[in-house]
mmCIF file of C-alpha atoms in Angstrom:
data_model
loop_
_atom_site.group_PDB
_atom_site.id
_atom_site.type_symbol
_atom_site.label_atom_id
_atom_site.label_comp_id
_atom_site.label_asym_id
_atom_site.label_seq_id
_atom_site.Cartn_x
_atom_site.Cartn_y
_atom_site.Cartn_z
ATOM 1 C CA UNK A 1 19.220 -6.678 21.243
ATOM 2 C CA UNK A 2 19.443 -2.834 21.663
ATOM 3 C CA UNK A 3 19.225 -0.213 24.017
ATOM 4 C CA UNK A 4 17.033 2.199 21.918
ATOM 5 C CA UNK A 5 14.147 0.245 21.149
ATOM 6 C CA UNK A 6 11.345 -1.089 23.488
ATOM 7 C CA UNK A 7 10.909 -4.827 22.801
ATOM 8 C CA UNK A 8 9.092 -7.543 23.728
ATOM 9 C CA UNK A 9 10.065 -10.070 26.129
ATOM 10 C CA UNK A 10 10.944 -13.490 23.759
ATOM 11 C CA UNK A 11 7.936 -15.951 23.156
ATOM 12 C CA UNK A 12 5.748 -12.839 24.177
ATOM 13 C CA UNK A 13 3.681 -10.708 22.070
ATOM 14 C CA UNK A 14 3.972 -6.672 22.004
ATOM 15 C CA UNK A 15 2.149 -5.292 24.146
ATOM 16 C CA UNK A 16 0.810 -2.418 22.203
ATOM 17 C CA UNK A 17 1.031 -1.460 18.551
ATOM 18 C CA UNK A 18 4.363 1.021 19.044
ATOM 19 C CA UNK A 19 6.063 -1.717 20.817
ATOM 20 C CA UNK A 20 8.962 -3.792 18.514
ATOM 21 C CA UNK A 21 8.791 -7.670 18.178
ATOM 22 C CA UNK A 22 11.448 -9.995 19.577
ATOM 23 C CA UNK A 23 13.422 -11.063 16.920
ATOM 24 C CA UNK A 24 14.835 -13.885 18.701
ATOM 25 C CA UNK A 25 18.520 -14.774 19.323
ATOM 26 C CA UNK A 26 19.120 -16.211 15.955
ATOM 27 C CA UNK A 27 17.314 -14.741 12.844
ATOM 28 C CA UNK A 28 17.418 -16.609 9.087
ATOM 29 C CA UNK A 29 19.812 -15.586 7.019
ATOM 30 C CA UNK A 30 18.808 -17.348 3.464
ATOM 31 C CA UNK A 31 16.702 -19.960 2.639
ATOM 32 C CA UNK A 32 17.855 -22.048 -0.506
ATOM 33 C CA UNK A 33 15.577 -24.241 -2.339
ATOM 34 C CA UNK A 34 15.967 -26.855 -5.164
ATOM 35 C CA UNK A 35 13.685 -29.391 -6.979
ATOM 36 C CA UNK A 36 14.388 -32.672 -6.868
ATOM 37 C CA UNK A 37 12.692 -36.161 -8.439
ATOM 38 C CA UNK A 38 12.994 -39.340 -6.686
ATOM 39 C CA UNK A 39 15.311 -42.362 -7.243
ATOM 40 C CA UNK A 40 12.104 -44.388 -9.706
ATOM 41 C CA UNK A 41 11.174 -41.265 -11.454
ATOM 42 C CA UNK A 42 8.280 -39.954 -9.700
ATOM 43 C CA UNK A 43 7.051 -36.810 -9.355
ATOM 44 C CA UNK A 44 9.743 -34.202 -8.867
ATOM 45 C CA UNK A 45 9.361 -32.756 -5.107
ATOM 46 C CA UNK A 46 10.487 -29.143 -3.685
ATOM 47 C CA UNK A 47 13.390 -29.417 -0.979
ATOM 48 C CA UNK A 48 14.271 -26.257 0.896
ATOM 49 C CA UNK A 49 17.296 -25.604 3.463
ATOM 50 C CA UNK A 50 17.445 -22.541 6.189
ATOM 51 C CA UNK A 51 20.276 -20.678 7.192
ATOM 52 C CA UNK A 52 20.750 -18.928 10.538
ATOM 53 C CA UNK A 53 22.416 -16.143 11.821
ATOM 54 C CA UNK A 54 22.895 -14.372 15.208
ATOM 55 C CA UNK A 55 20.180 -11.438 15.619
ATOM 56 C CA UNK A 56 22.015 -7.720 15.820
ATOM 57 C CA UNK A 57 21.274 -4.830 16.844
ATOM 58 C CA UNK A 58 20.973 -3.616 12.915
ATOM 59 C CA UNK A 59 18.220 -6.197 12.372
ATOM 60 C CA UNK A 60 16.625 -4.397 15.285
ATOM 61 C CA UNK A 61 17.357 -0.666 13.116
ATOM 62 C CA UNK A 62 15.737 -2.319 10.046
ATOM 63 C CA UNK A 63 12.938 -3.287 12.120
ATOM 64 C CA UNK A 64 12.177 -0.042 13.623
ATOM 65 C CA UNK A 65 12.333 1.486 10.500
ATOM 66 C CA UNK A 66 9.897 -0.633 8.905
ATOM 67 C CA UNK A 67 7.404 -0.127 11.708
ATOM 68 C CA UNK A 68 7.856 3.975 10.853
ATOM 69 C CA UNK A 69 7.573 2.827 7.075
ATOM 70 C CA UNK A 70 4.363 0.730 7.495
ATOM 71 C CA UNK A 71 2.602 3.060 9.918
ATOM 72 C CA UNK A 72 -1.223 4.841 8.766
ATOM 73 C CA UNK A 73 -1.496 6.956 8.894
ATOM 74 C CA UNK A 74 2.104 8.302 8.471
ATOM 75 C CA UNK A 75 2.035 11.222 11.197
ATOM 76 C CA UNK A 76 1.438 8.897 13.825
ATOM 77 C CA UNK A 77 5.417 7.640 13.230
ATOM 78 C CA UNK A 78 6.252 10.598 15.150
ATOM 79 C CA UNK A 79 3.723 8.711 18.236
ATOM 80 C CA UNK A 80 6.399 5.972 17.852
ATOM 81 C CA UNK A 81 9.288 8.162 17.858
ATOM 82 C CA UNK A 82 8.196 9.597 21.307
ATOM 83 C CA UNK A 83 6.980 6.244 22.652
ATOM 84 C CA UNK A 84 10.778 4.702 22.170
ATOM 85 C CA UNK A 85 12.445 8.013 23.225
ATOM 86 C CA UNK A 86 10.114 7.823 26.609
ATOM 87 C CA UNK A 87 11.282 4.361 26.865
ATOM 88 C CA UNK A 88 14.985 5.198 26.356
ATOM 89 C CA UNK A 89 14.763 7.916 29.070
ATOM 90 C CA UNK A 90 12.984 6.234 31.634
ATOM 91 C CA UNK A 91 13.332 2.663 31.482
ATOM 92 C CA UNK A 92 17.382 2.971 30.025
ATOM 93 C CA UNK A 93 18.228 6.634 31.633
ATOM 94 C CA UNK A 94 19.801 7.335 28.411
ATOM 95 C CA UNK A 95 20.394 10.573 27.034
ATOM 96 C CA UNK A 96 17.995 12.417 24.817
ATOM 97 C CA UNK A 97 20.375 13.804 22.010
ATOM 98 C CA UNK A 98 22.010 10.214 21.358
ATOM 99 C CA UNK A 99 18.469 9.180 20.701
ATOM 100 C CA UNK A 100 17.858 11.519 18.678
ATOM 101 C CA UNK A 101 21.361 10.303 16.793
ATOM 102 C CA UNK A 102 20.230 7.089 16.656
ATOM 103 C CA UNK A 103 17.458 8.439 14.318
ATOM 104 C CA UNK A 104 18.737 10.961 12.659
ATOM 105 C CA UNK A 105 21.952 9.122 11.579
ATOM 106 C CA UNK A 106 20.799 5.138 11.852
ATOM 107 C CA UNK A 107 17.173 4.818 10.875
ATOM 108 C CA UNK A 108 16.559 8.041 8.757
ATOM 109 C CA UNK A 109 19.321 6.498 6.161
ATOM 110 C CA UNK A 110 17.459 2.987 5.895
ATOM 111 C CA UNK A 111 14.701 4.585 5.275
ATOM 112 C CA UNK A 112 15.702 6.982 2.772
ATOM 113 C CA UNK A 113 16.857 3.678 1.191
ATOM 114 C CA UNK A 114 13.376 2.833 0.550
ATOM 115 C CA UNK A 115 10.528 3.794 -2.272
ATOM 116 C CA UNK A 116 8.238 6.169 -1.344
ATOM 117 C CA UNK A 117 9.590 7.395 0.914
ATOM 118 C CA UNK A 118 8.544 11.155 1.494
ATOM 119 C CA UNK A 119 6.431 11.684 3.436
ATOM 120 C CA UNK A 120 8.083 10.244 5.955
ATOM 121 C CA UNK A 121 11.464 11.501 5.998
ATOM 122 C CA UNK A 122 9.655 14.493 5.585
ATOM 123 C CA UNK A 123 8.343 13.631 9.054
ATOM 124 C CA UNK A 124 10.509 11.957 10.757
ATOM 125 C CA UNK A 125 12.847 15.331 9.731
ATOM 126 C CA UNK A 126 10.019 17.330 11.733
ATOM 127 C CA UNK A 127 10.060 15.552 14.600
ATOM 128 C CA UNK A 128 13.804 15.910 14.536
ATOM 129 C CA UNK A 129 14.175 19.486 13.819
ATOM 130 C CA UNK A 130 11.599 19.578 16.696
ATOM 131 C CA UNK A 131 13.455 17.965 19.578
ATOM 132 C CA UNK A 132 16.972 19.423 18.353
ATOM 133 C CA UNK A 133 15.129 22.957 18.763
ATOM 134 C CA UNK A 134 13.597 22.047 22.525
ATOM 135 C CA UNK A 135 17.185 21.116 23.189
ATOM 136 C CA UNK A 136 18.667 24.358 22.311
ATOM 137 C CA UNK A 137 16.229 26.058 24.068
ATOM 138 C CA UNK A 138 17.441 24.747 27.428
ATOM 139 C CA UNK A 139 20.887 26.529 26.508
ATOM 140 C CA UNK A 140 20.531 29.442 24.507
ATOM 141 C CA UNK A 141 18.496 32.654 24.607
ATOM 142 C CA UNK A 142 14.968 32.355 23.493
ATOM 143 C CA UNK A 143 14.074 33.678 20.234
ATOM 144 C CA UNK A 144 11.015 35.145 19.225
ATOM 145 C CA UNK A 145 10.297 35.375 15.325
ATOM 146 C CA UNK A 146 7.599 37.260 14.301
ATOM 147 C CA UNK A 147 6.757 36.503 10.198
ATOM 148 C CA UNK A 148 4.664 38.347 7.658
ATOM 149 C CA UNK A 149 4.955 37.233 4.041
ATOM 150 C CA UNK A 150 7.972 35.452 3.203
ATOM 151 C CA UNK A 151 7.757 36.522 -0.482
ATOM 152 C CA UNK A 152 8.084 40.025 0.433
ATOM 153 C CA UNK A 153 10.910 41.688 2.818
ATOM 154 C CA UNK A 154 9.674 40.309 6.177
ATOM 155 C CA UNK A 155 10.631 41.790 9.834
ATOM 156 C CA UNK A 156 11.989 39.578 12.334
ATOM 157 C CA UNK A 157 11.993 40.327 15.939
ATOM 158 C CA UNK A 158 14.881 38.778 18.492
ATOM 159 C CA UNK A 159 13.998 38.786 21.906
ATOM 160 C CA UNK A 160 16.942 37.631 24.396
ATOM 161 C CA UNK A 161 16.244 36.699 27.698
ATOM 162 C CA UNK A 162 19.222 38.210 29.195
ATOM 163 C CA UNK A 163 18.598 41.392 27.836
ATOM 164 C CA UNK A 164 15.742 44.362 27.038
ATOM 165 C CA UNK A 165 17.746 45.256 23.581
ATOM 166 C CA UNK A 166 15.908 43.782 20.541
ATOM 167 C CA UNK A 167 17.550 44.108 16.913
ATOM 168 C CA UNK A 168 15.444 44.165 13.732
ATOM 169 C CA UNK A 169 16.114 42.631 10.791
ATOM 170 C CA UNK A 170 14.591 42.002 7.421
ATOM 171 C CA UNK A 171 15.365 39.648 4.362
ATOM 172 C CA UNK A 172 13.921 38.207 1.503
ATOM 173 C CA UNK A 173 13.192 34.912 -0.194
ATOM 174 C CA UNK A 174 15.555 35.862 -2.605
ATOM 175 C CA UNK A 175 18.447 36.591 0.227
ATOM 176 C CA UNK A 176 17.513 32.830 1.739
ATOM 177 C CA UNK A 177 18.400 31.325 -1.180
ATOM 178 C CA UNK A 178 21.392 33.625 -1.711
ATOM 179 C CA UNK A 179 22.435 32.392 1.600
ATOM 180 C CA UNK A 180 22.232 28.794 0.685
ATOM 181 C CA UNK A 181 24.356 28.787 -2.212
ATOM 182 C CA UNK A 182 27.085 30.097 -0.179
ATOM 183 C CA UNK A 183 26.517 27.477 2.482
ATOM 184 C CA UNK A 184 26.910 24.799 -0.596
ATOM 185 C CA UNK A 185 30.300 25.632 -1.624
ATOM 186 C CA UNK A 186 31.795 25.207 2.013
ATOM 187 C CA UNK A 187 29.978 22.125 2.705
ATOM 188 C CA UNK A 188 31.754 20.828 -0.391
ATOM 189 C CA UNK A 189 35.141 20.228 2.312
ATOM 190 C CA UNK A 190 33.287 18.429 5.008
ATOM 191 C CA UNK A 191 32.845 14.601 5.165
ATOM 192 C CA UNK A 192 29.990 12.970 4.393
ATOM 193 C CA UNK A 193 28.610 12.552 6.935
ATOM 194 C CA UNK A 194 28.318 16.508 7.900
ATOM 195 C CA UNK A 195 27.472 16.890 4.187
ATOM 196 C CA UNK A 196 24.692 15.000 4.059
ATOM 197 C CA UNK A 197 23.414 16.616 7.351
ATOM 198 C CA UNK A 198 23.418 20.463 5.413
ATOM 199 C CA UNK A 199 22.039 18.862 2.327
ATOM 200 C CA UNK A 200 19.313 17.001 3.823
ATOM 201 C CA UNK A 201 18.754 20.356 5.794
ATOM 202 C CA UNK A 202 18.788 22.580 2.518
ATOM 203 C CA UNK A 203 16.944 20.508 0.778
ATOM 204 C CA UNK A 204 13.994 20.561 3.123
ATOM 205 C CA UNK A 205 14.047 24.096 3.823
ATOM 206 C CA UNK A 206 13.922 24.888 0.173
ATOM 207 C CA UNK A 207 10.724 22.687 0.024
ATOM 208 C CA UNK A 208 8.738 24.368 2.332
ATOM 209 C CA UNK A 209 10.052 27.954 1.339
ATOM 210 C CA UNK A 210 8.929 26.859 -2.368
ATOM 211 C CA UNK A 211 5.344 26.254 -0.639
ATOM 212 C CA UNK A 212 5.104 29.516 0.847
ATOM 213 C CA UNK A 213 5.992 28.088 4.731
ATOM 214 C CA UNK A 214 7.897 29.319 7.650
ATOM 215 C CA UNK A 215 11.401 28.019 7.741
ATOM 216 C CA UNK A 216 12.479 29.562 10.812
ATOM 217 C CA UNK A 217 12.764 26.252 12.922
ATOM 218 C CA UNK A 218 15.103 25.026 9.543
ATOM 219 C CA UNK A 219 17.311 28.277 9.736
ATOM 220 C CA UNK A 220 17.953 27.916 13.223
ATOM 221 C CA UNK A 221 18.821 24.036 13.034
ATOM 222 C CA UNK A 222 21.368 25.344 10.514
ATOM 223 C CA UNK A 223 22.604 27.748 12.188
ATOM 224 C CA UNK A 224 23.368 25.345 15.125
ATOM 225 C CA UNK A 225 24.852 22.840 12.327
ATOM 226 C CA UNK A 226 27.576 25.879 11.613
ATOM 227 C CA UNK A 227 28.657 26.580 15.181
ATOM 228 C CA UNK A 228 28.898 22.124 15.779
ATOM 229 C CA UNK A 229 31.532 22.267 12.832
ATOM 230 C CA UNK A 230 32.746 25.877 13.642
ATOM 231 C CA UNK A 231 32.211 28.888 12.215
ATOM 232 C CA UNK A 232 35.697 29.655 10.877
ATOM 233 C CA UNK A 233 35.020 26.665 8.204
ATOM 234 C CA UNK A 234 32.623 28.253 6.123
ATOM 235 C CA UNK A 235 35.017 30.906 4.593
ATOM 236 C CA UNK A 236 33.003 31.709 1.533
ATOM 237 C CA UNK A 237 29.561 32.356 3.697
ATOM 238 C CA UNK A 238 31.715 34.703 6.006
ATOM 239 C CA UNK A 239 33.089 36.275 3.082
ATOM 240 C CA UNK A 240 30.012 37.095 1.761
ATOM 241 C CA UNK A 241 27.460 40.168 2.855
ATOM 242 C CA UNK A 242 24.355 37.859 3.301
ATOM 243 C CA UNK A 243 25.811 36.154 6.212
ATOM 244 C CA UNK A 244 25.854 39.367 8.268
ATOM 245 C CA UNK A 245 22.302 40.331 6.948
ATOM 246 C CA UNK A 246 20.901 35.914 8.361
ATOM 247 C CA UNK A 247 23.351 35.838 10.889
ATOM 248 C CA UNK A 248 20.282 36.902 13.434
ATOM 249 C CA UNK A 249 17.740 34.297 12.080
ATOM 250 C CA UNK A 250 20.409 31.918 12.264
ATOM 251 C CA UNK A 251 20.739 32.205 16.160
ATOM 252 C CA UNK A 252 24.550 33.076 15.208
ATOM 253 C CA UNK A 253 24.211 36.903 17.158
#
């Protein structure tokens, strides 16, 4: 089995829609068939042999993910997502940011693995970003952002709670995508793993700035991204004026 997941006792059924099925201590593995006519010629007869294998915990990662996949409509994945993190806190007493781990690192591959698939990476991205951004909240400063029209220079207010002093600072769409392709030639050195994270992160942010959204949330979840892997890495994006100019709207003051 696996500690993230709520599942249903074995030879039970769910006991609600979010809830994942019991796969069982052994799940099949292949099933190989072959055709076969009988010893006086008679009709030829379909014979069919099952293989076993011990459930894991990844059959219980595929699972999950195709319960997210097969969900209508798609936002209520993110009803899932907090039913199994509730679960995971209060039934397991695990902690919050390996859960959110466990998705962002475990299921959100599989199911960028699949067609159409979106919407709800798109999603499950939000929900994410989301949590990741409650989380910081608890630890840093709070930040208050106050947007006009991102197309044009736009004023951004920061607010710390452990001080009166405020700091404006303005930038355009143009100087968010300046920023990025600095960020892309340092990411170059990392591993894949943190690669993928600042792509995947890039990526989305240019989506919703090329619809005309906010993309604060996304700035700041990079900005936390830089000070994980250290700030001293990204020698080209220090090197460069932008960085002082986003710095702020990074949370990197």
């Amino acid at each position: 089995m696996t500690e993230f997941y709520s599942i249903n006792a074995e030879n039970e059924n769910p006991q609600n829609d979010y809830q994942l099925q019991n796969l069982g201590k052994q799940t099949i593995m292949a099933v190989i068939g072959k055709s076969v006519r009988g010893d006086w010629g008679e009709e030829r007869n379909y014979q069919s042999q099952t293989f076993y294998r011990d459930t894991t915990s990844d059959d219980y990662d595929n699972a999950f993910a195709n319960k997210l996949l097969d969900i209508k409509p798609p936002y209520d994945l993110q009803k899932i997502l907090d039913y199994h993190l509730d679960f995971y806190l209060t039934k397991k007493h695990g902690d919050k940011l390996k859960f959110i781990k466990q998705i962002k690192y475990v299921v959100l591959p599989i199911i960028k693995n699949r067609k159409n698939n979106d919407i709800y990476v798109e999603l499950i991205l939000d929900w994410i970003n989301e949590r990741e951004m409650k989380k910081q909240k608890g630890k840093q400063s709070a930040i208050t952002l106050k947007v006009e029209n991102i197309n044009a220079p736009t004023q951004f207010q920061v607010n710390s709670d452990n001080s009166s002093q405020t700091q404006q600072v303005s930038y355009t769409e143009n100087n968010v995508r300046e920023f990025f392709d600095e960020l892309k030639k340092d990411i170059e050195v990392l591993n894949a793993e943190l690669k993928d994270d600042f792509q995947i992160e890039i990526d989305n942010a240019l989506k919703q700035l090329n619809k005309g959204n906010n993309i604060n949330s996304r700035l700041l979840t990079i900005g936390s991204l830089i000070k994980e892997v250290g700030i001293n890495v990204f020698t080209n994006l220090i090197a460069s004026p932008i960085f002082e100019l986003m710095k702020p709207i990074l949370g990197l003051l």
